Coordinates of C-alpha atoms (C1' of nucleotides) in Angstrom, one line a residue:
Chain A
M208 CA -1.4 32.3 10.7
A209 CA -2.9 31.6 14.0
F210 CA -6.1 29.5 13.8
T211 CA -9.1 30.3 15.9
E212 CA -12.0 28.5 17.4
R213 CA -14.1 29.4 14.4
S214 CA -12.3 26.9 12.1
A215 CA -12.1 24.1 14.7
A216 CA -15.0 22.2 13.1
T217 CA -13.4 22.3 9.7
R218 CA -10.0 21.2 11.0
T219 CA -11.4 18.2 12.9
A220 CA -13.6 17.3 9.9
I221 CA -10.5 17.3 7.7
L222 CA -8.7 15.1 10.2
S223 CA -11.4 12.5 10.5
A224 CA -11.9 12.4 6.7
A225 CA -8.2 11.8 6.4
R226 CA -8.4 9.0 8.9
K227 CA -11.3 7.4 7.1
L228 CA -9.4 7.3 3.9
L229 CA -6.3 6.0 5.5
I230 CA -8.1 3.2 7.2
E231 CA -9.9 2.2 4.1
R232 CA -7.3 2.6 1.5
G233 CA -3.9 3.6 2.8
Y234 CA -1.6 6.6 2.3
E235 CA -1.5 6.9 -1.4
A236 CA -5.3 6.9 -1.7
M237 CA -5.5 9.6 0.9
T238 CA -5.2 12.4 -1.6
I239 CA -5.6 16.0 -0.5
R240 CA -8.3 16.4 -3.1
A241 CA -10.2 13.3 -1.8
V242 CA -10.0 14.5 1.8
A243 CA -11.2 18.0 0.8
S244 CA -14.1 16.6 -1.3
L245 CA -15.2 14.3 1.5
V246 CA -15.4 17.3 3.9
G247 CA -16.9 19.5 1.2
V248 CA -14.3 22.2 1.2
D249 CA -11.5 23.3 -1.1
P250 CA -8.2 21.4 -1.2
S251 CA -6.3 24.5 -0.3
M252 CA -8.0 24.4 3.1
V253 CA -6.2 21.2 3.8
M254 CA -2.9 22.8 2.9
R255 CA -3.7 25.8 5.0
Y256 CA -4.4 23.9 8.2
Y257 CA -1.9 21.0 7.8
G258 CA 0.8 22.4 5.6
S259 CA 1.3 19.4 3.3
K260 CA 0.2 15.9 2.8
A261 CA 2.9 14.6 5.1
G262 CA 1.8 17.1 7.7
L263 CA -1.8 15.9 7.5
F264 CA -0.6 12.3 7.8
S265 CA 1.4 13.1 10.9
A266 CA -1.5 14.9 12.5
A267 CA -3.9 12.0 11.6
V268 CA -1.7 9.3 13.0
D269 CA -1.2 9.6 16.7
V270 CA -1.4 6.1 17.9
D271 CA -2.2 5.3 21.4
L272 CA -2.7 1.6 21.9
R273 CA -3.9 2.3 25.4
L274 CA -2.0 -0.5 26.8
A275 CA -2.1 1.3 30.2
E276 CA -5.7 0.1 30.4
V277 CA -4.4 -3.5 30.5
D278 CA -3.1 -2.9 34.0
R279 CA -2.2 -5.2 36.9
P280 CA -3.3 -8.3 35.0
P281 CA -2.9 -11.8 36.4
A282 CA 0.4 -13.0 34.9
D283 CA -1.0 -16.2 33.5
R284 CA -3.9 -14.5 31.6
L285 CA -1.9 -11.8 30.0
G286 CA -2.0 -13.3 26.5
E287 CA -5.8 -13.6 26.6
L288 CA -6.2 -10.1 27.9
L289 CA -4.0 -8.7 25.3
V290 CA -5.8 -10.4 22.4
R291 CA -9.1 -9.2 23.8
H292 CA -7.8 -5.7 24.3
F293 CA -6.7 -5.3 20.7
L294 CA -9.9 -6.9 19.2
A295 CA -11.9 -4.5 21.4
R296 CA -10.0 -1.6 20.1
W297 CA -10.5 -2.6 16.5
E298 CA -14.1 -3.8 16.6
G299 CA -17.4 -2.1 16.3
E300 CA -18.6 1.3 15.5
L301 CA -16.6 3.1 18.1
S302 CA -13.3 1.7 17.0
D303 CA -10.9 4.6 16.7
D304 CA -7.7 2.8 16.6
V305 CA -5.2 3.8 14.0
L306 CA -3.0 0.8 14.0
I307 CA -4.9 -0.6 11.0
M308 CA -4.5 2.5 9.0
L309 CA -0.8 2.5 9.8
L310 CA -0.8 -1.1 8.7
R311 CA -2.4 -0.2 5.4
S312 CA 0.0 2.6 4.8
A313 CA 3.2 1.1 6.1
S314 CA 3.5 -1.5 3.3
T315 CA 4.2 1.1 0.7
N316 CA 5.1 4.3 2.6
P317 CA 8.4 4.6 4.4
M318 CA 7.1 7.3 6.8
A319 CA 4.3 5.1 7.9
A320 CA 6.7 2.1 8.4
E321 CA 8.9 4.3 10.5
R322 CA 6.0 5.4 12.7
M323 CA 5.0 1.8 13.0
R324 CA 8.5 0.9 14.4
E325 CA 8.2 3.8 16.9
V326 CA 4.8 2.5 18.1
F327 CA 6.4 -0.9 18.5
E328 CA 9.3 0.3 20.5
T329 CA 7.6 2.9 22.7
Q330 CA 4.4 1.1 23.4
I331 CA 4.5 -2.7 22.7
A332 CA 8.1 -3.4 23.7
A333 CA 7.9 -1.0 26.6
F334 CA 4.7 -2.7 27.8
V335 CA 6.2 -6.1 27.6
A336 CA 9.3 -5.0 29.4
R337 CA 7.2 -3.3 32.1
L338 CA 5.0 -6.3 32.7
T339 CA 7.4 -9.2 32.4
G340 CA 10.6 -7.6 33.4
A341 CA 12.3 -10.0 31.0
D342 CA 15.7 -9.0 29.7
D343 CA 14.7 -10.3 26.2
A344 CA 11.5 -8.2 26.4
A345 CA 12.1 -6.6 23.0
Y346 CA 12.3 -10.0 21.2
R347 CA 9.3 -11.3 23.1
A348 CA 7.4 -8.1 22.1
G349 CA 8.4 -8.9 18.5
L350 CA 7.0 -12.3 18.7
V351 CA 3.7 -11.0 20.2
S352 CA 3.6 -8.4 17.4
T353 CA 3.9 -11.0 14.7
Q354 CA 0.8 -12.6 16.1
L355 CA -1.3 -9.5 16.8
L356 CA -0.4 -7.7 13.5
G357 CA -0.9 -11.0 11.6
L358 CA -4.4 -11.1 13.1
A359 CA -5.2 -7.5 12.2
L360 CA -3.8 -8.2 8.7
T361 CA -5.8 -11.3 7.9
R362 CA -9.0 -10.2 9.7
Y363 CA -9.3 -6.5 8.6
V364 CA -7.1 -5.9 5.7
L365 CA -6.9 -9.1 3.7
R366 CA -10.2 -10.4 5.1
F367 CA -9.5 -14.1 4.9
P368 CA -13.0 -15.5 5.4
P369 CA -12.1 -17.8 8.4
M370 CA -10.5 -14.9 10.3
A371 CA -12.9 -12.2 9.3
D372 CA -15.9 -14.3 10.3
A373 CA -14.5 -15.7 13.6
D374 CA -16.1 -14.3 16.7
V375 CA -14.0 -12.5 19.3
E376 CA -14.3 -15.2 22.0
T377 CA -13.1 -17.9 19.6
L378 CA -10.1 -15.9 18.7
V379 CA -9.3 -15.0 22.3
R380 CA -9.4 -18.7 23.2
D381 CA -7.2 -19.8 20.3
L382 CA -4.7 -17.0 20.0
G383 CA -4.4 -16.1 23.7
P384 CA -2.3 -19.1 24.7
A385 CA 0.2 -18.5 21.9
V386 CA 0.6 -14.9 22.9
Q387 CA 0.9 -15.9 26.5
H388 CA 3.6 -18.3 25.6
Y389 CA 5.6 -15.6 23.7
L390 CA 5.3 -13.4 26.8
T391 CA 6.2 -15.7 29.6
G392 CA 7.0 -19.1 28.2
G393 CA 10.3 -21.0 28.3
D394 CA 13.8 -19.7 27.5
R395 CA 14.2 -17.3 24.6
T396 CA 17.9 -16.7 24.7
Chain B
M258 CA -0.6 -9.9 -32.4
A259 CA 1.2 -13.1 -31.7
F260 CA 4.6 -12.7 -30.1
T261 CA 7.6 -14.7 -31.3
E262 CA 10.8 -16.1 -29.7
R263 CA 12.6 -13.0 -30.7
S264 CA 11.0 -10.8 -28.0
A265 CA 11.1 -13.4 -25.3
A266 CA 14.1 -11.8 -23.6
T267 CA 12.4 -8.4 -23.5
R268 CA 9.2 -9.9 -22.2
T269 CA 10.8 -11.8 -19.3
A270 CA 13.0 -8.8 -18.5
I271 CA 9.8 -6.7 -18.2
L272 CA 8.3 -9.3 -15.9
S273 CA 11.3 -9.5 -13.6
A274 CA 11.6 -5.7 -13.4
A275 CA 7.9 -5.6 -12.5
R276 CA 8.5 -8.2 -9.7
K277 CA 11.4 -6.3 -8.4
L278 CA 9.4 -3.1 -8.0
L279 CA 6.4 -5.0 -6.6
I280 CA 8.5 -6.6 -3.9
E281 CA 10.3 -3.5 -3.0
R282 CA 7.5 -0.9 -3.1
G283 CA 4.1 -2.4 -3.9
Y284 CA 1.5 -2.0 -6.6
E285 CA 1.2 1.8 -6.8
A286 CA 5.0 2.2 -7.2
M287 CA 5.2 -0.3 -10.0
T288 CA 4.5 2.2 -12.7
I289 CA 4.6 1.3 -16.3
R290 CA 7.2 3.9 -16.9
A291 CA 9.4 2.7 -14.0
V292 CA 9.3 -0.8 -15.2
A293 CA 10.2 0.2 -18.7
S294 CA 13.0 2.4 -17.6
L295 CA 14.4 -0.4 -15.5
V296 CA 14.5 -2.6 -18.5
G297 CA 15.7 0.1 -20.8
V298 CA 12.8 0.0 -23.2
D299 CA 9.9 2.3 -24.0
P300 CA 6.8 2.2 -21.8
S301 CA 4.7 1.3 -24.8
M302 CA 6.5 -2.0 -25.0
V303 CA 5.0 -2.9 -21.6
M304 CA 1.6 -2.1 -22.9
R305 CA 2.3 -4.1 -26.1
Y306 CA 3.2 -7.3 -24.2
Y307 CA 0.9 -7.1 -21.2
G308 CA -2.0 -5.0 -22.3
S309 CA -2.3 -2.9 -19.2
K310 CA -0.9 -2.4 -15.8
A311 CA -3.4 -4.8 -14.4
G312 CA -2.3 -7.4 -17.0
L313 CA 1.3 -6.9 -16.1
F314 CA 0.4 -7.4 -12.4
S315 CA -1.5 -10.6 -13.1
A316 CA 1.4 -12.0 -15.1
A317 CA 3.9 -11.0 -12.5
V318 CA 2.0 -12.6 -9.7
D319 CA 1.7 -16.3 -10.0
V320 CA 2.3 -17.6 -6.5
D321 CA 3.4 -21.1 -5.8
L322 CA 4.2 -21.6 -2.1
R323 CA 5.6 -25.0 -3.1
L324 CA 3.9 -26.6 -0.1
A325 CA 4.1 -29.9 -2.0
E326 CA 7.8 -29.9 -1.0
V327 CA 6.7 -30.2 2.6
D328 CA 5.7 -33.7 2.0
R329 CA 5.1 -36.7 4.3
P330 CA 6.2 -34.8 7.4
P331 CA 6.1 -36.3 10.9
A332 CA 2.8 -35.0 12.3
D333 CA 4.4 -33.6 15.4
R334 CA 7.0 -31.5 13.6
L335 CA 4.7 -30.0 11.0
G336 CA 4.8 -26.5 12.6
E337 CA 8.5 -26.3 12.7
L338 CA 8.8 -27.6 9.1
L339 CA 6.3 -25.0 7.9
V340 CA 8.0 -22.1 9.6
R341 CA 11.4 -23.3 8.2
H342 CA 9.9 -23.8 4.7
F343 CA 8.5 -20.2 4.5
L344 CA 11.7 -18.6 5.9
A345 CA 13.7 -20.6 3.4
R346 CA 11.5 -19.4 0.5
W347 CA 11.9 -15.7 1.6
E348 CA 15.5 -15.7 2.6
G349 CA 18.7 -15.1 0.7
E350 CA 19.6 -14.2 -2.8
L351 CA 17.7 -16.9 -4.5
S352 CA 14.4 -16.0 -2.9
D353 CA 11.8 -15.8 -5.6
D354 CA 8.7 -15.9 -3.6
V355 CA 6.0 -13.5 -4.4
L356 CA 4.0 -13.7 -1.2
I357 CA 5.8 -10.6 0.1
M358 CA 5.1 -8.6 -3.0
L359 CA 1.5 -9.6 -2.7
L360 CA 1.6 -8.6 1.0
R361 CA 3.0 -5.2 0.0
S362 CA 0.4 -4.7 -2.6
A363 CA -2.6 -6.2 -0.9
S364 CA -2.9 -3.5 1.7
T365 CA -3.9 -0.9 -0.8
N366 CA -4.9 -2.8 -4.0
P367 CA -8.2 -4.8 -4.1
M368 CA -6.9 -7.0 -6.9
A369 CA -3.9 -8.0 -4.9
A370 CA -6.0 -8.7 -1.8
E371 CA -8.3 -10.9 -3.9
R372 CA -5.3 -12.8 -5.2
M373 CA -4.1 -13.2 -1.7
R374 CA -7.4 -14.8 -0.6
E375 CA -7.1 -17.2 -3.6
V376 CA -3.6 -18.3 -2.5
F377 CA -4.9 -18.8 1.0
E378 CA -7.8 -21.0 -0.1
T379 CA -6.1 -23.0 -2.8
Q380 CA -2.7 -23.5 -1.2
I381 CA -2.7 -22.9 2.5
A382 CA -6.1 -24.1 3.5
A383 CA -5.9 -27.0 1.0
F384 CA -2.5 -28.0 2.4
V385 CA -3.8 -28.0 6.0
A386 CA -6.9 -30.0 5.0
R387 CA -4.7 -32.5 3.1
L388 CA -2.3 -33.0 6.0
T389 CA -4.5 -32.9 9.0
G390 CA -7.8 -34.0 7.6
A391 CA -9.5 -31.9 10.2
D392 CA -13.0 -30.7 9.4
D393 CA -12.1 -27.2 10.7
A394 CA -9.1 -27.1 8.4
A395 CA -10.0 -23.7 7.0
Y396 CA -10.1 -22.1 10.4
R397 CA -6.9 -23.8 11.4
A398 CA -5.3 -22.6 8.2
G399 CA -6.4 -19.1 9.0
L400 CA -4.7 -19.3 12.4
V401 CA -1.5 -20.5 10.8
S402 CA -1.7 -17.6 8.3
T403 CA -2.0 -15.0 11.0
Q404 CA 1.3 -16.2 12.4
L405 CA 3.2 -16.7 9.1
L406 CA 2.0 -13.5 7.5
G407 CA 2.6 -11.7 10.7
L408 CA 6.1 -13.0 10.6
A409 CA 6.6 -11.9 7.0
L410 CA 5.1 -8.5 7.8
T411 CA 7.3 -7.7 10.8
R412 CA 10.5 -9.2 9.4
Y413 CA 10.5 -8.1 5.8
V414 CA 8.0 -5.2 5.4
L415 CA 8.0 -3.3 8.7
R416 CA 11.4 -4.5 9.7
F417 CA 10.9 -4.5 13.4
P418 CA 14.5 -4.8 14.6
P419 CA 14.0 -7.8 16.9
M420 CA 12.3 -9.8 14.1
A421 CA 14.5 -8.6 11.2
D422 CA 17.6 -9.5 13.1
A423 CA 16.6 -12.8 14.6
D424 CA 18.2 -15.8 12.9
V425 CA 16.2 -18.5 11.3
E426 CA 16.8 -21.2 13.8
T427 CA 15.6 -19.0 16.7
L428 CA 12.4 -18.2 14.8
V429 CA 11.8 -21.8 14.0
R430 CA 12.3 -22.8 17.6
D431 CA 10.0 -20.1 18.9
L432 CA 7.2 -19.9 16.3
G433 CA 7.2 -23.5 15.3
P434 CA 5.3 -24.7 18.4
A435 CA 2.6 -22.1 18.1
V436 CA 2.0 -23.1 14.4
Q437 CA 2.1 -26.7 15.4
H438 CA -0.6 -26.1 18.0
Y439 CA -2.8 -24.3 15.5
L440 CA -2.5 -27.3 13.2
T441 CA -3.0 -30.2 15.5
G442 CA -3.7 -28.9 19.0
G443 CA -6.9 -29.1 21.1
D444 CA -10.5 -28.6 20.0
R445 CA -11.3 -25.7 17.7
T446 CA -15.0 -26.0 17.4
Chain C
dG34 C1' -19.4 51.6 11.1
dT35 C1' -14.8 50.8 10.0
dG36 C1' -10.5 48.3 9.8
dA37 C1' -8.2 44.1 10.5
dT38 C1' -7.9 39.3 10.4
dA39 C1' -9.2 34.6 9.7
dT40 C1' -11.8 31.6 6.5
dT41 C1' -12.8 30.1 2.2
dC42 C1' -12.7 29.5 -2.9
dC43 C1' -10.7 29.9 -7.6
dT44 C1' -7.2 29.3 -10.9
dA45 C1' -3.1 27.6 -12.3
dC46 C1' 1.7 25.6 -12.3
dG47 C1' 4.6 21.6 -13.1
dC48 C1' 4.9 16.8 -12.7
dC49 C1' 3.5 12.1 -13.1
dT50 C1' 0.2 8.6 -14.4
dG51 C1' -1.9 4.8 -17.9
dT52 C1' -2.7 4.5 -22.4
dT53 C1' -2.9 5.3 -27.7
dG54 C1' -1.5 5.6 -32.5
dG55 C1' 1.8 6.3 -35.9
dC56 C1' 6.3 5.7 -37.5
dC57 C1' 10.6 3.6 -38.7
dT58 C1' 13.6 -0.8 -38.6
dA59 C1' 14.9 -5.4 -39.0
dC60 C1' 14.0 -10.0 -39.2
dA61 C1' 11.8 -14.1 -41.7
dC62 C1' 9.5 -16.6 -45.0
dT63 C1' 8.7 -17.6 -49.9
Chain D
dA143 C1' 15.0 -10.4 -53.6
dG144 C1' 11.0 -8.8 -52.1
dT145 C1' 7.3 -8.5 -49.0
dG146 C1' 4.7 -9.1 -44.6
dT147 C1' 5.0 -8.7 -39.9
dA148 C1' 6.9 -8.2 -35.3
dG149 C1' 9.9 -5.3 -32.5
dG150 C1' 10.8 -1.0 -31.0
dC151 C1' 10.6 4.2 -30.2
dC152 C1' 8.5 8.8 -30.2
dA153 C1' 5.0 12.1 -29.3
dA154 C1' 0.8 13.1 -27.4
dC155 C1' -3.7 12.6 -25.0
dA156 C1' -6.6 13.3 -20.8
dG157 C1' -6.6 13.0 -16.2
dG158 C1' -4.9 13.1 -11.3
dC159 C1' -1.5 14.6 -8.1
dG160 C1' 0.7 18.1 -4.5
dT161 C1' 1.1 22.7 -4.0
dA162 C1' 1.1 28.1 -4.5
dG163 C1' -0.9 32.8 -4.8
dG164 C1' -4.5 35.8 -4.9
dA165 C1' -9.2 37.4 -4.7
dA166 C1' -13.5 37.3 -2.2
dT167 C1' -16.1 36.7 1.9
dA168 C1' -17.3 36.5 6.6
dT169 C1' -16.4 37.4 11.3
dC170 C1' -14.6 40.0 15.1
dA171 C1' -12.7 44.2 17.9
dC172 C1' -13.1 48.8 18.6

DNA sequence: GTGATATTCCTACGCCTGTTGGCCTACACT
DNA sequence: AGTGTAGGCCAACAGGCGTAGGAATATCAC
């Protein structure tokens, strides 16, 4: 029952194949058989190492938005920095963020939606509370999430041409102020 | 091959059952058998009237955002009116909008994503172009879409508590200005 | 070298899927 | 009144799904 170092390669290969499918097509399309065939092993290996499809999903989805990296920011440039941070996490070859794969899965899968809510509470809302100290931090975090998830949705999932083609600096310039205003602007009560 | 008035009731019942499942669970969950059982007829009836699952989907999804109803608005209250319009379309018992069901399906189904892009181009982008006359109307429409779809996503699909619980007027007050700014604010080139 | 254990593959089960074709039934037109 | 046709159900197909159990193979400890 205990797994050794010998199978580590297979286990991580299964995990990254699962992530690949989740990011590209969502939970339903991440079939045990598809994952196994991508790795080049038998489907029963996936069951052996991750127990079930739900277990594999749980293992594949450990989201860390790395908001701690956005530390000690000037209060008036927080919106801009946040937009830039998320775009940097999603963009390019080294993008390893799983928020988009959660996004793809959460529309149809309750487990993924629940995980998404956890990420919101423990990372986004907590971050906003920590940085702004506002007592309506959760609602402000919600507003910020509408904007950032809306960006991820239109740019990476739906691929609306204007959003998919826009360059990072343009988006930072145009979306930053809105996010900034959600964080620190006016009264929200 | 031609269908008569006699079967009209069945055909529309099938269509609304399909819409119900699409809104609640997305494309994959809208199985031919589930639709048929919801109506109380045989699955082969669905095939008979709509040819295939894709055909049923196409018939079920004819999106009209009814943006024409937002007519002759004061230019400086456009953002607010737009947010209010979409919330009104989605809210309450008489909500018949299919944008959310497209949203639920588009994350995993390419056909739904394509349809979503069509709706964006022919309705949202066209609306923005018509009202603002801006030459960067498509990009401005994209920005607006990030915000409005982000709202729909967090409020109805992911159900983030702060967004799901917020009342309409609060959302209009807080999101309206951002949308307004995307539409008419500053330089976007 | 031998025994134990982890890794891997093969086969199969039961269920669900979209889709097809045949068979009655009941309406509608002449 | 009789006939054509549309409405409807039943049974079945081929394929995919998650999952289970067992047999074969490879690696390690002694």
